XYZ file of C-alpha atoms in Angstrom:
337
model
C 150.708 -12.127 140.959
C 150.390 -11.812 137.199
C 153.176 -12.532 134.722
C 151.508 -10.636 131.871
C 153.494 -8.029 129.944
C 153.445 -4.534 131.423
C 151.475 -2.148 129.179
C 151.299 1.647 129.404
C 148.242 1.224 131.637
C 150.475 -0.701 134.013
C 150.157 -3.915 135.971
C 149.074 -4.269 139.599
C 150.859 -6.729 141.893
C 149.692 -7.841 145.314
C 152.757 -7.978 147.589
C 152.279 -10.239 150.597
C 155.530 -12.207 150.810
C 159.123 -12.325 149.638
C 158.309 -14.350 146.545
C 155.834 -11.725 145.319
C 158.369 -8.982 146.064
C 161.005 -10.765 143.966
C 158.533 -11.098 141.116
C 157.860 -7.350 141.086
C 161.597 -6.606 141.063
C 162.199 -8.901 138.101
C 159.282 -7.364 136.190
C 160.636 -3.868 136.888
C 164.095 -4.837 135.661
C 162.629 -6.296 132.458
C 160.623 -3.144 131.832
C 163.643 -0.925 132.451
C 165.681 -2.960 129.979
C 162.881 -2.835 127.373
C 162.766 0.959 127.687
C 166.581 1.086 127.340
C 167.115 2.998 130.552
C 170.722 1.882 130.766
C 172.523 -0.414 133.177
C 172.903 2.112 136.001
C 169.263 3.226 135.930
C 168.038 -0.378 135.822
C 170.223 -1.122 138.856
C 168.700 1.870 140.677
C 165.255 0.608 139.693
C 166.009 -2.829 141.143
C 167.090 -1.291 144.462
C 164.006 0.907 144.623
C 161.666 -1.961 143.863
C 163.327 -4.160 146.468
C 163.032 -1.449 149.135
C 159.409 -0.616 148.342
C 158.260 -4.222 148.296
C 160.306 -5.102 151.378
C 158.554 -2.333 153.285
C 155.183 -3.702 152.189
C 156.044 -7.241 153.281
C 157.492 -6.195 156.641
C 155.207 -3.364 157.698
C 152.056 -3.044 155.619
C 148.546 -4.380 155.309
C 147.070 -5.088 151.855
C 150.206 -3.942 150.046
C 149.927 -3.368 146.284
C 152.351 -2.079 143.638
C 151.523 -0.620 140.241
C 154.342 -0.936 137.706
C 154.128 0.976 134.426
C 156.072 2.988 131.851
C 155.839 6.753 132.086
C 156.310 8.877 128.957
C 156.933 12.597 128.841
C 158.716 15.048 126.552
C 159.606 12.283 124.107
C 161.300 10.189 126.783
C 160.359 7.059 128.711
C 160.935 6.043 132.303
C 159.572 3.526 134.797
C 157.043 4.393 137.481
C 156.206 2.456 140.646
C 153.269 3.302 142.910
C 153.204 1.378 146.196
C 150.047 1.596 148.314
C 148.977 -0.029 151.562
C 146.134 0.233 154.046
C 148.127 0.640 157.225
C 149.427 1.137 159.741
C 150.747 4.378 158.233
C 153.359 6.796 159.566
C 152.791 9.988 161.530
C 155.902 11.670 160.087
C 157.354 10.418 156.815
C 160.268 12.847 157.100
C 161.446 11.201 160.314
C 160.739 7.709 158.985
C 162.841 8.416 155.875
C 165.989 9.241 157.840
C 168.698 6.606 157.789
C 168.794 4.759 161.095
C 165.094 5.113 161.859
C 163.467 1.711 162.187
C 160.315 0.211 163.651
C 161.389 -3.418 163.350
C 164.976 -3.445 164.594
C 166.512 -3.338 161.099
C 169.116 -0.820 159.963
C 166.380 1.544 158.840
C 167.930 2.530 155.482
C 164.967 1.615 153.228
C 163.080 4.879 152.939
C 166.258 6.924 152.780
C 167.492 4.724 149.940
C 164.247 5.340 148.074
C 164.733 9.103 148.211
C 168.317 8.774 146.963
C 167.862 6.207 144.202
C 164.699 7.617 142.614
C 164.870 10.209 139.835
C 161.646 11.615 141.307
C 159.474 10.552 144.239
C 156.643 11.740 146.432
C 154.684 10.152 149.246
C 151.834 10.533 151.691
C 151.130 8.650 154.887
C 148.544 8.862 157.623
C 148.240 6.714 160.742
C 145.329 4.332 160.438
C 144.968 4.925 156.694
C 148.249 3.747 155.231
C 150.996 4.983 152.943
C 151.440 5.811 149.257
C 154.835 6.007 147.571
C 155.225 7.125 143.953
C 158.680 6.871 142.370
C 160.088 7.302 138.890
C 163.391 6.209 137.365
C 164.688 7.947 134.246
C 167.931 7.765 132.329
C 169.349 11.203 133.012
C 167.590 14.123 134.725
C 163.823 13.624 135.120
C 161.389 15.805 133.170
C 159.341 18.414 135.008
C 156.582 16.827 137.132
C 153.233 16.669 135.378
C 150.400 19.073 136.284
C 147.931 16.163 135.975
C 148.153 12.451 136.711
C 145.914 9.449 137.157
C 145.740 5.703 137.478
C 143.317 2.880 136.835
C 142.583 -0.502 138.359
C 140.568 -3.304 136.727
C 137.682 -5.099 138.378
C 138.791 -8.100 140.424
C 139.469 -11.039 138.119
C 140.226 -8.984 134.994
C 143.578 -7.926 133.550
C 142.108 -5.198 131.317
C 140.396 -2.107 132.726
C 137.480 -0.544 130.884
C 138.323 2.806 132.512
C 141.036 5.154 131.311
C 142.343 8.701 131.277
C 144.535 10.927 129.121
C 146.306 14.267 129.446
C 147.283 16.611 126.612
C 148.317 20.166 125.789
C 146.884 21.142 122.382
C 147.618 24.612 121.032
C 148.232 25.775 124.598
C 145.034 24.168 125.920
C 145.591 21.988 129.000
C 142.997 19.241 128.755
C 142.239 15.961 130.528
C 139.899 13.078 129.751
C 138.355 10.386 131.944
C 136.480 7.565 130.207
C 134.446 4.563 131.422
C 133.742 2.004 128.685
C 130.381 0.280 129.096
C 130.677 -2.996 130.976
C 133.977 -4.659 131.808
C 136.772 -6.564 130.157
C 138.290 -6.322 126.652
C 135.276 -4.772 124.905
C 134.973 -2.030 127.495
C 138.726 -1.554 127.227
C 138.470 -1.284 123.430
C 135.870 1.493 123.734
C 138.069 3.426 126.130
C 141.172 2.884 123.984
C 139.278 4.354 121.023
C 138.374 7.407 123.119
C 141.959 7.890 124.311
C 143.345 7.679 120.764
C 140.737 10.110 119.445
C 141.398 12.523 122.320
C 145.145 12.615 121.729
C 144.638 13.158 117.995
C 141.700 15.585 118.208
C 142.156 19.088 116.748
C 142.471 21.842 119.355
C 139.076 22.928 120.601
C 137.044 23.542 123.722
C 135.851 20.552 125.813
C 132.420 20.561 124.195
C 133.974 20.364 120.724
C 136.342 17.595 121.827
C 133.510 15.538 123.360
C 131.571 15.740 120.087
C 134.697 14.607 118.241
C 135.095 11.630 120.584
C 131.449 10.681 120.104
C 131.940 10.505 116.348
C 135.152 8.510 116.677
C 133.555 5.865 118.927
C 130.575 4.791 116.793
C 132.168 1.380 116.153
C 132.483 0.607 119.896
C 130.014 -0.310 122.625
C 130.270 3.290 123.863
C 131.387 4.974 127.058
C 130.700 7.605 129.661
C 133.359 10.292 129.426
C 134.235 13.852 130.352
C 136.776 16.421 129.168
C 138.047 19.322 131.280
C 140.266 22.250 130.307
C 142.331 24.289 132.758
C 142.627 27.902 131.593
C 145.281 29.372 133.859
C 145.125 32.870 132.347
C 141.409 33.366 132.931
C 141.236 31.285 136.109
C 138.446 29.176 134.625
C 137.826 25.463 134.206
C 135.791 24.448 131.164
C 134.011 21.109 131.350
C 131.791 18.884 129.227
C 130.689 15.385 130.232
C 128.403 12.547 129.201
C 127.236 9.900 131.625
C 128.361 8.983 135.110
C 131.842 10.491 135.305
C 132.178 12.341 138.612
C 134.156 15.590 138.671
C 134.683 18.266 141.275
C 136.974 21.159 142.119
C 138.510 21.502 145.564
C 140.221 24.603 146.973
C 142.234 24.549 150.192
C 139.924 25.042 153.161
C 136.761 25.000 151.055
C 134.079 22.431 150.283
C 134.329 20.653 146.973
C 132.185 21.815 144.064
C 130.605 19.248 141.760
C 130.705 19.674 137.972
C 127.733 18.906 135.714
C 127.729 15.980 133.267
C 124.673 15.368 131.075
C 123.025 11.978 130.457
C 124.281 10.132 127.402
C 126.692 7.567 125.980
C 129.534 8.648 123.727
C 129.400 6.652 120.493
C 125.642 5.937 120.705
C 122.768 8.021 119.264
C 123.275 11.788 119.246
C 123.979 13.044 122.750
C 123.229 16.489 124.093
C 126.652 18.027 124.743
C 126.911 21.203 126.792
C 129.978 22.964 128.115
C 130.115 24.662 131.531
C 132.595 27.165 133.012
C 133.683 27.148 136.668
C 136.033 29.345 138.726
C 139.455 27.713 138.961
C 141.942 30.046 140.688
C 145.515 29.138 141.581
C 145.690 26.523 144.323
C 142.556 24.714 143.147
C 142.553 20.977 142.434
C 140.403 19.104 139.917
C 139.415 15.515 140.748
C 137.686 13.312 138.153
C 136.791 9.650 138.567
C 134.662 6.847 137.177
C 131.757 5.252 139.051
C 134.160 2.575 140.250
C 135.140 5.153 142.883
C 132.542 6.148 145.477
C 132.141 9.910 145.763
C 131.822 10.116 149.541
C 135.508 10.941 150.072
C 136.375 14.188 151.840
C 139.807 15.810 151.588
C 139.311 17.188 155.095
C 140.004 13.616 156.233
C 143.492 13.788 154.647
C 145.487 16.667 156.159
C 148.211 17.840 153.784
C 147.191 15.637 150.856
C 146.440 18.588 148.549
C 150.100 19.583 148.910
C 151.320 16.296 147.453
C 151.805 15.462 143.774
C 148.644 14.801 141.721
C 149.719 11.164 141.287
C 149.980 10.588 145.039
C 146.621 12.224 145.617
C 145.003 10.081 142.914
C 146.528 6.895 144.325
C 145.332 7.716 147.849
C 141.755 8.311 146.697
C 141.751 5.161 144.547
C 142.979 3.090 147.499
C 140.333 4.369 149.911
C 137.346 5.048 147.639
C 137.815 2.552 144.798
C 135.563 -0.513 144.776
C 136.749 -3.988 143.741
C 133.540 -5.000 141.955
C 134.068 -2.442 139.190
C 136.836 -0.920 137.091
C 138.107 2.261 138.695
C 139.935 5.383 137.536
C 141.003 8.597 139.297
C 142.610 11.663 137.724
C 143.891 14.743 139.565
C 144.934 18.046 137.945
C 146.220 21.276 139.449
C 145.955 24.950 138.569
C 149.727 25.396 138.357
C 151.913 26.891 135.620
């Protein structure tokens, strides 16, 4: 377990015993205090963290927790994503009821999570494992985001060279996934430059934004990246990518459709940038990820997952398709108002 400060990218903890669980709880309490959530919210956060980590220690295989700040609508909260690789639960609704237990305990853990969290969502599948995503805010939580993602650094590194960002600029709903060349701090610096430039870029179509990012990254080692825009009025997705960022749209009951990225490195030479349009009707999901995630996943293997929050879907795919010998990033966005 790491004792580094928790940044906006978050910090992953492996939870295998009670000592590790206590360490995650203390880190969550410190983060809640730093964000000035208030005494009551920090107390709720401590209970949630204790329940989530206790479940991992007692029931799970390969339990991990991501702790990070979450910022929306000018406010800050704390987010916890707990993932494991089994055994999983056939019915989370039943398992969340007070009194239901598989180990002879009182069975109040999952019910407490639903009560103490400002917002939560989950997905579980026997043989695959469980994902819990919870947020704690001071006061009512903001509306859930239409897009969410998470990253994980290569084994042995604290800094990930992969990253993502979400913005609404002049009514344009846009997302970015970026993979800085290599690993470690220099790759992270390239991605940080892309994220800053993306958030500050003037409103424009994905092709225009990608060209802007290229110009803003000339001082870095460069990156593969892609920008997508969800146009809900026209039912279109506009997309422009450079390098090995994978992206695809998935509609319920249909096969996924891959999106085209062109060869190139943002920040190096003068890349050929081209923008493509794809159908994106209501109910469609966009998945984007770096090459630290293998693209052989199939949502048909995860019944009901497309009905969960984008964050839970992203965490599930990262758990099952992410590789440890590379940085990894997954972003999920939905065609929802």
